[in-house]
Amino acid sequence: MSRATPTARNQVASPSTAHLSTTDKYLPVWIGAAMLVGLLLGRLVPGLDDWLGAVEVDGVSLPIALGLLVMMYPVLAKVRYDRLDTVVADRRMLVSSLVLNWLVGPALMFALAWIFLADLPEYRTGLIIVGLARCIAMVIIWNDLACGDREAAAVLVALNSVFQVVAFAGLGWFYLSVLPGWLGLDQAALDVSAWQIAKSVLIFLGIPLLAGFLSRVWGERAKGRAWYEERFLPAVSPWALRGLLFTIVLLFALQGDRITSQPLDVARMAVPLLLYFALMWGAGFALGKILGMSYARTTTLAFTAAGNNFELAIAVAIATFGVTSGQALAGVVGPLIEVPVLVGLVYVSLALRDRFFSSEVPADVRTHP
């Protein structure tokens, strides 16, 4: 069954919904406002960064960690876990995702970082770390808004999480130490253990994933599927947006002073990041279309290729180089660029759905953003 336009936070999507909800239609406005509030708080409230950093979970501020968990739970509670077997059987999608995430993505970010930031080693290293930290969090929300396949997103995120635990440290060593040496470039060191990565994955993906799974199992057993999808999900869905906005405010408050006081540095980092997100998303969408995937799975492949785990990137940068380092600032600039770009790509996805996948979408639910 084809999905309707996204009403990811206010209600369960229904085939009769012809346009984006008011909340989703103005999502870029809410996110932009949250960024602005965060930057202002970081500049105007003395000691706020010390307060936010006073208690941490795996290198991430506790308030931010709570915001991330609240943000992810509603979307993972919507997943139909009984359909996951159909996703696992789609080997084209699994292999495509692994290639895009673990071969193309890190190599592309490495190239862009050296092309645009060759004279700024701290920022360059920070962006390479961002490229190595593959999607496990916000990508689920962008995928949901773009009417991607929720079950496929859950599987790909889980798959990338496993590879992240196994591959992150090794790839960090290769791209920061080995490859630059082969190419005659400056080298950097990345001291991060598999356990550090595993903790981040278990906290920021494992907890909300388990909560979402148990919610659906217990809810459907106790009240039935109709009650769960028509009563429970509409009640919890708005918390995804609240958690997202809360996280963005705090995230930008932490580095608000540095972002506003070093605009040229931020602008220089923005260029390779913009190219990275656009190229990765475009490659995923084009590959899905070439392989004959449905719109829902094509869009899921695109967003899971473009999204990054900025929580892990920031945590690794802080743990390895320090909270005031250029590497940590690059980690924060990552979502500053990623959030508005991927929100914009949600609208691009919906427009391309109407143009190239119109046969999958009933005429009365096509979106014209």
Short mmCIF file of C-alpha atoms in Angstrom, two decimals:
data_model
loop_
_atom_site.label_atom_id
_atom_site.label_comp_id
_atom_site.label_asym_id
_atom_site.label_seq_id
_atom_site.Cartn_x
_atom_site.Cartn_y
_atom_site.Cartn_z
CA MET A 1 0.00 0.00 0.00
CA SER A 2 1.39 3.42 -0.89
CA ARG A 3 1.87 5.92 1.87
CA ALA A 4 0.21 9.28 2.02
CA THR A 5 2.02 12.53 2.47
CA PRO A 6 3.86 12.78 5.76
CA THR A 7 2.05 13.67 8.96
CA ALA A 8 4.81 12.12 10.99
CA ARG A 9 4.23 14.01 14.18
CA ASN A 10 0.61 15.00 14.39
CA GLN A 11 -1.24 11.92 13.22
CA VAL A 12 -0.84 8.58 11.52
CA ALA A 13 -0.58 9.10 7.77
CA SER A 14 -3.78 8.31 5.98
CA PRO A 15 -4.57 7.86 2.29
CA SER A 16 -6.97 10.78 2.33
CA THR A 17 -4.34 13.33 3.39
CA ALA A 18 -3.59 15.36 0.30
CA HIS A 19 -1.07 17.85 1.60
CA LEU A 20 1.62 18.26 4.20
CA SER A 21 0.29 19.04 7.66
CA THR A 22 0.76 22.59 8.95
CA THR A 23 3.50 21.39 11.29
CA ASP A 24 5.45 19.59 8.55
CA LYS A 25 4.86 22.32 5.98
CA TYR A 26 6.65 24.84 8.20
CA LEU A 27 9.23 22.41 9.57
CA PRO A 28 12.17 24.41 8.15
CA VAL A 29 10.82 27.47 9.98
CA TRP A 30 10.65 25.64 13.32
CA ILE A 31 14.14 24.20 12.83
CA GLY A 32 15.57 27.57 11.79
CA ALA A 33 13.98 29.18 14.84
CA ALA A 34 15.43 26.46 17.09
CA MET A 35 18.91 27.05 15.65
CA LEU A 36 18.58 30.80 16.19
CA VAL A 37 17.37 30.35 19.77
CA GLY A 38 20.25 28.00 20.49
CA LEU A 39 22.84 30.38 19.03
CA LEU A 40 21.40 33.29 21.01
CA LEU A 41 21.34 31.28 24.23
CA GLY A 42 24.95 30.28 23.69
CA ARG A 43 25.94 33.92 23.24
CA LEU A 44 23.73 35.56 25.88
CA VAL A 45 23.56 33.11 28.81
CA PRO A 46 26.84 32.99 30.75
CA GLY A 47 27.97 29.54 31.80
CA LEU A 48 25.27 27.73 29.82
CA ASP A 49 27.79 25.50 28.06
CA ASP A 50 29.31 24.57 31.44
CA TRP A 51 25.86 23.65 32.77
CA LEU A 52 24.99 21.60 29.68
CA GLY A 53 28.31 19.79 29.81
CA ALA A 54 28.24 19.17 33.56
CA VAL A 55 26.61 15.76 33.15
CA GLU A 56 27.38 13.65 30.11
CA VAL A 57 26.25 10.37 28.60
CA ASP A 58 29.02 8.77 26.53
CA GLY A 59 30.58 12.18 25.87
CA VAL A 60 27.25 13.87 25.02
CA SER A 61 25.49 16.35 27.32
CA LEU A 62 22.72 14.60 29.33
CA PRO A 63 20.00 17.11 28.26
CA ILE A 64 20.99 16.56 24.61
CA ALA A 65 21.00 12.79 25.13
CA LEU A 66 17.48 12.97 26.56
CA GLY A 67 16.35 15.10 23.63
CA LEU A 68 17.73 12.54 21.18
CA LEU A 69 15.95 9.67 22.91
CA VAL A 70 12.64 11.55 23.00
CA MET A 71 13.09 12.51 19.33
CA MET A 72 13.66 8.96 18.12
CA TYR A 73 11.14 7.00 20.17
CA PRO A 74 7.89 8.01 18.37
CA VAL A 75 9.26 7.17 14.92
CA LEU A 76 10.59 3.79 16.06
CA ALA A 77 7.27 3.10 17.79
CA LYS A 78 5.62 3.39 14.34
CA VAL A 79 7.75 0.67 12.75
CA ARG A 80 5.90 -2.52 11.78
CA TYR A 81 8.44 -4.97 13.16
CA ASP A 82 6.49 -7.90 11.72
CA ARG A 83 7.45 -6.70 8.22
CA LEU A 84 11.21 -6.55 8.73
CA ASP A 85 11.75 -9.91 7.05
CA THR A 86 10.73 -8.42 3.70
CA VAL A 87 13.47 -5.81 4.04
CA VAL A 88 16.18 -8.28 5.03
CA ALA A 89 15.33 -10.32 1.94
CA ASP A 90 16.04 -7.31 -0.30
CA ARG A 91 19.75 -7.93 -0.86
CA ARG A 92 20.03 -5.18 -3.48
CA MET A 93 19.06 -2.62 -0.88
CA LEU A 94 21.29 -4.00 1.87
CA VAL A 95 24.37 -4.21 -0.36
CA SER A 96 23.69 -0.79 -1.89
CA SER A 97 23.42 0.77 1.56
CA LEU A 98 26.66 -0.80 2.77
CA VAL A 99 28.56 0.34 -0.33
CA LEU A 100 27.23 3.90 -0.13
CA ASN A 101 27.79 4.22 3.62
CA TRP A 102 31.12 2.51 4.09
CA LEU A 103 32.93 2.90 0.77
CA VAL A 104 31.54 5.96 -0.98
CA GLY A 105 30.64 8.19 2.01
CA PRO A 106 33.95 8.21 3.92
CA ALA A 107 35.98 8.50 0.70
CA LEU A 108 33.87 11.41 -0.55
CA MET A 109 34.13 13.32 2.74
CA PHE A 110 37.90 12.71 2.86
CA ALA A 111 38.28 14.14 -0.64
CA LEU A 112 36.06 17.17 0.01
CA ALA A 113 37.74 17.92 3.35
CA TRP A 114 41.19 17.96 1.77
CA ILE A 115 40.04 19.95 -1.28
CA PHE A 116 38.38 22.74 0.72
CA LEU A 117 40.20 22.67 4.09
CA ALA A 118 43.77 21.69 3.25
CA ASP A 119 45.12 24.63 5.32
CA LEU A 120 42.82 24.03 8.32
CA PRO A 121 43.85 20.64 9.75
CA GLU A 122 41.58 20.70 12.82
CA TYR A 123 38.43 21.39 10.82
CA ARG A 124 39.52 18.98 8.12
CA THR A 125 39.96 16.18 10.64
CA GLY A 126 36.59 17.02 12.22
CA LEU A 127 34.78 16.72 8.88
CA ILE A 128 36.47 13.41 8.12
CA ILE A 129 35.20 12.11 11.49
CA VAL A 130 31.69 13.30 10.55
CA GLY A 131 31.98 11.35 7.30
CA LEU A 132 32.93 8.20 9.20
CA ALA A 133 29.99 8.44 11.62
CA ARG A 134 27.17 6.87 9.62
CA CYS A 135 23.48 7.43 10.21
CA ILE A 136 21.67 6.11 13.28
CA ALA A 137 19.44 8.94 14.49
CA MET A 138 17.80 11.91 12.76
CA VAL A 139 17.75 10.14 9.39
CA ILE A 140 14.77 8.13 10.65
CA ILE A 141 12.77 11.35 10.99
CA TRP A 142 13.73 12.70 7.55
CA ASN A 143 12.87 9.33 6.01
CA ASP A 144 9.50 9.33 7.75
CA LEU A 145 8.67 12.85 6.56
CA ALA A 146 9.55 11.90 2.98
CA CYS A 147 7.26 8.83 3.13
CA GLY A 148 10.18 6.42 3.02
CA ASP A 149 9.94 2.81 4.12
CA ARG A 150 10.02 2.83 7.94
CA GLU A 151 10.82 -0.85 8.23
CA ALA A 152 13.64 -0.57 5.69
CA ALA A 153 15.03 2.47 7.51
CA ALA A 154 15.04 0.57 10.80
CA VAL A 155 16.93 -2.34 9.24
CA LEU A 156 19.48 -0.16 7.43
CA VAL A 157 20.10 1.92 10.54
CA ALA A 158 20.61 -1.25 12.58
CA LEU A 159 22.92 -2.67 9.90
CA ASN A 160 24.98 0.51 9.77
CA SER A 161 25.14 0.55 13.56
CA VAL A 162 26.70 -2.93 13.59
CA PHE A 163 29.21 -1.90 10.92
CA GLN A 164 29.91 1.27 12.86
CA VAL A 165 31.00 -0.69 15.90
CA VAL A 166 33.22 -2.92 13.76
CA ALA A 167 34.57 -0.43 11.23
CA PHE A 168 34.68 3.10 12.70
CA ALA A 169 38.02 2.90 14.51
CA GLY A 170 39.69 1.08 11.62
CA LEU A 171 38.41 3.53 9.03
CA GLY A 172 39.42 6.44 11.25
CA TRP A 173 42.96 5.08 11.41
CA PHE A 174 42.99 4.53 7.63
CA TYR A 175 41.62 7.95 6.58
CA LEU A 176 43.45 10.02 9.20
CA SER A 177 46.80 8.22 9.36
CA VAL A 178 47.40 5.68 6.58
CA LEU A 179 45.86 7.23 3.45
CA PRO A 180 47.32 10.74 4.01
CA GLY A 181 50.74 9.08 4.41
CA TRP A 182 50.33 7.24 1.13
CA LEU A 183 49.34 10.50 -0.58
CA GLY A 184 52.12 12.53 1.06
CA LEU A 185 49.68 14.59 3.13
CA ASP A 186 49.71 15.60 6.81
CA GLN A 187 48.60 12.86 9.16
CA ALA A 188 46.38 12.94 12.24
CA ALA A 189 45.65 10.41 14.97
CA LEU A 190 42.27 9.11 16.09
CA ASP A 191 42.27 7.21 19.36
CA VAL A 192 38.82 5.68 19.74
CA SER A 193 37.91 2.19 20.86
CA ALA A 194 35.21 -0.11 19.53
CA TRP A 195 33.63 0.04 23.00
CA GLN A 196 33.26 3.84 22.79
CA ILE A 197 31.39 3.44 19.52
CA ALA A 198 29.31 0.53 20.82
CA LYS A 199 28.20 2.58 23.83
CA SER A 200 27.04 5.41 21.60
CA VAL A 201 25.08 3.01 19.39
CA LEU A 202 23.53 1.19 22.35
CA ILE A 203 22.45 4.43 24.02
CA PHE A 204 21.21 6.51 21.09
CA LEU A 205 19.77 3.70 18.98
CA GLY A 206 19.33 0.71 21.27
CA ILE A 207 17.23 2.38 23.96
CA PRO A 208 14.61 4.01 21.69
CA LEU A 209 14.59 0.96 19.38
CA LEU A 210 13.83 -1.38 22.29
CA ALA A 211 11.22 1.03 23.66
CA GLY A 212 9.54 1.31 20.25
CA PHE A 213 9.49 -2.45 19.76
CA LEU A 214 8.07 -3.15 23.22
CA SER A 215 5.46 -0.41 22.80
CA ARG A 216 4.10 -1.99 19.64
CA VAL A 217 4.19 -5.55 20.97
CA TRP A 218 2.55 -4.75 24.29
CA GLY A 219 0.18 -2.13 22.84
CA GLU A 220 -1.17 -4.41 20.13
CA ARG A 221 -1.52 -7.34 22.54
CA ALA A 222 -3.33 -5.29 25.16
CA LYS A 223 -5.50 -3.00 23.01
CA GLY A 224 -5.22 -4.23 19.42
CA ARG A 225 -3.56 -2.77 16.33
CA ALA A 226 -6.39 -0.35 15.58
CA TRP A 227 -6.11 1.28 19.02
CA TYR A 228 -2.31 1.38 18.79
CA GLU A 229 -2.21 3.07 15.39
CA GLU A 230 -5.27 5.28 15.73
CA ARG A 231 -5.01 6.35 19.37
CA PHE A 232 -1.55 5.71 20.79
CA LEU A 233 0.65 6.80 17.87
CA PRO A 234 -1.15 10.13 17.33
CA ALA A 235 -0.66 10.85 21.04
CA VAL A 236 3.10 10.21 21.07
CA SER A 237 3.98 11.43 17.56
CA PRO A 238 4.27 15.16 18.44
CA TRP A 239 7.08 14.33 20.84
CA ALA A 240 9.39 13.57 17.91
CA LEU A 241 9.25 17.20 16.80
CA ARG A 242 9.55 18.45 20.38
CA GLY A 243 12.59 16.28 20.98
CA LEU A 244 14.13 17.35 17.68
CA LEU A 245 13.71 21.07 18.36
CA PHE A 246 14.89 20.72 21.97
CA THR A 247 18.01 18.87 20.79
CA ILE A 248 18.79 21.48 18.14
CA VAL A 249 18.43 24.35 20.61
CA LEU A 250 20.83 22.76 23.09
CA LEU A 251 23.26 21.58 20.43
CA PHE A 252 23.70 25.05 19.00
CA ALA A 253 23.76 26.64 22.44
CA LEU A 254 26.84 24.57 23.27
CA GLN A 255 28.86 26.08 20.43
CA GLY A 256 26.88 29.27 19.87
CA ASP A 257 29.74 31.59 20.79
CA ARG A 258 32.25 29.89 18.50
CA ILE A 259 29.82 29.64 15.59
CA THR A 260 28.86 33.31 15.72
CA SER A 261 32.38 34.54 16.42
CA GLN A 262 33.99 32.54 13.58
CA PRO A 263 31.53 32.90 10.69
CA LEU A 264 34.18 32.61 7.97
CA ASP A 265 35.42 29.30 9.35
CA VAL A 266 31.84 28.02 9.53
CA ALA A 267 31.25 29.15 5.94
CA ARG A 268 34.37 27.32 4.74
CA MET A 269 33.22 24.12 6.44
CA ALA A 270 29.72 24.57 5.05
CA VAL A 271 30.83 24.23 1.43
CA PRO A 272 32.17 20.66 1.57
CA LEU A 273 29.31 19.65 3.87
CA LEU A 274 26.70 20.97 1.44
CA LEU A 275 28.33 19.12 -1.43
CA TYR A 276 28.64 15.96 0.63
CA PHE A 277 24.98 15.76 1.70
CA ALA A 278 23.70 16.64 -1.77
CA LEU A 279 25.98 14.17 -3.57
CA MET A 280 25.33 11.30 -1.16
CA TRP A 281 21.57 11.80 -1.27
CA GLY A 282 21.60 12.12 -5.06
CA ALA A 283 23.72 8.98 -5.44
CA GLY A 284 21.38 6.99 -3.20
CA PHE A 285 18.25 8.19 -4.97
CA ALA A 286 19.70 7.59 -8.44
CA LEU A 287 20.93 4.13 -7.48
CA GLY A 288 17.56 3.16 -6.07
CA LYS A 289 15.83 4.32 -9.24
CA ILE A 290 18.34 2.51 -11.49
CA LEU A 291 17.88 -0.72 -9.52
CA GLY A 292 14.11 -0.49 -9.93
CA MET A 293 13.27 0.00 -6.24
CA SER A 294 9.97 1.47 -5.14
CA TYR A 295 9.79 5.14 -4.19
CA ALA A 296 9.64 4.30 -0.48
CA ARG A 297 12.82 2.21 -0.58
CA THR A 298 14.61 4.53 -3.00
CA THR A 299 14.03 7.44 -0.67
CA THR A 300 15.12 5.38 2.34
CA LEU A 301 18.33 4.40 0.58
CA ALA A 302 19.00 8.07 -0.26
CA PHE A 303 18.45 9.42 3.25
CA THR A 304 20.36 6.66 5.01
CA ALA A 305 23.28 7.34 2.66
CA ALA A 306 23.21 11.10 3.24
CA GLY A 307 22.57 11.14 7.00
CA ASN A 308 25.35 11.10 9.57
CA ASN A 309 25.60 10.22 13.24
CA PHE A 310 26.63 13.63 14.50
CA GLU A 311 26.19 12.50 18.12
CA LEU A 312 29.00 9.99 17.66
CA ALA A 313 31.13 12.42 15.67
CA ILE A 314 30.84 15.08 18.38
CA ALA A 315 31.46 12.57 21.16
CA VAL A 316 34.58 11.17 19.44
CA ALA A 317 35.91 14.66 18.62
CA ILE A 318 35.43 15.84 22.21
CA ALA A 319 36.88 12.67 23.74
CA THR A 320 39.91 12.68 21.42
CA PHE A 321 40.67 16.37 20.88
CA GLY A 322 38.78 18.28 23.61
CA VAL A 323 35.51 20.19 23.91
CA THR A 324 37.00 23.48 22.64
CA SER A 325 38.88 21.92 19.71
CA GLY A 326 38.36 22.74 16.07
CA GLN A 327 37.44 19.11 15.52
CA ALA A 328 34.56 19.47 18.00
CA LEU A 329 33.41 22.66 16.29
CA ALA A 330 33.39 20.85 12.94
CA GLY A 331 31.21 18.17 14.53
CA VAL A 332 28.71 20.81 15.61
CA VAL A 333 28.74 22.56 12.22
CA GLY A 334 27.82 19.19 10.68
CA PRO A 335 24.19 19.25 11.87
CA LEU A 336 24.06 23.03 11.34
CA ILE A 337 24.32 22.23 7.62
CA GLU A 338 22.78 18.74 7.62
CA VAL A 339 19.47 19.65 9.25
CA PRO A 340 18.27 22.33 6.78
CA VAL A 341 19.73 20.50 3.77
CA LEU A 342 18.00 17.20 4.55
CA VAL A 343 14.75 18.99 5.41
CA GLY A 344 14.96 20.57 1.96
CA LEU A 345 15.62 17.15 0.42
CA VAL A 346 12.39 15.89 2.00
CA TYR A 347 10.55 18.29 -0.31
CA VAL A 348 12.74 17.29 -3.23
CA SER A 349 11.88 13.64 -2.57
CA LEU A 350 8.16 14.33 -2.55
CA ALA A 351 8.43 16.29 -5.80
CA LEU A 352 10.40 13.47 -7.45
CA ARG A 353 7.84 10.96 -6.21
CA ASP A 354 5.11 12.76 -8.11
CA ARG A 355 7.31 13.03 -11.21
CA PHE A 356 9.00 9.61 -11.42
CA PHE A 357 6.91 7.32 -9.21
CA SER A 358 3.42 8.64 -9.92
CA SER A 359 2.10 5.15 -10.66
CA GLU A 360 2.72 4.21 -7.01
CA VAL A 361 0.75 7.14 -5.58
CA PRO A 362 -3.04 7.59 -5.94
CA ALA A 363 -3.88 10.90 -7.61
CA ASP A 364 -5.76 12.22 -4.56
CA VAL A 365 -2.72 12.01 -2.28
CA ARG A 366 0.02 13.43 -4.51
CA THR A 367 1.95 16.25 -2.94
CA HIS A 368 2.85 19.49 -4.64
CA PRO A 369 5.09 21.32 -2.13
#
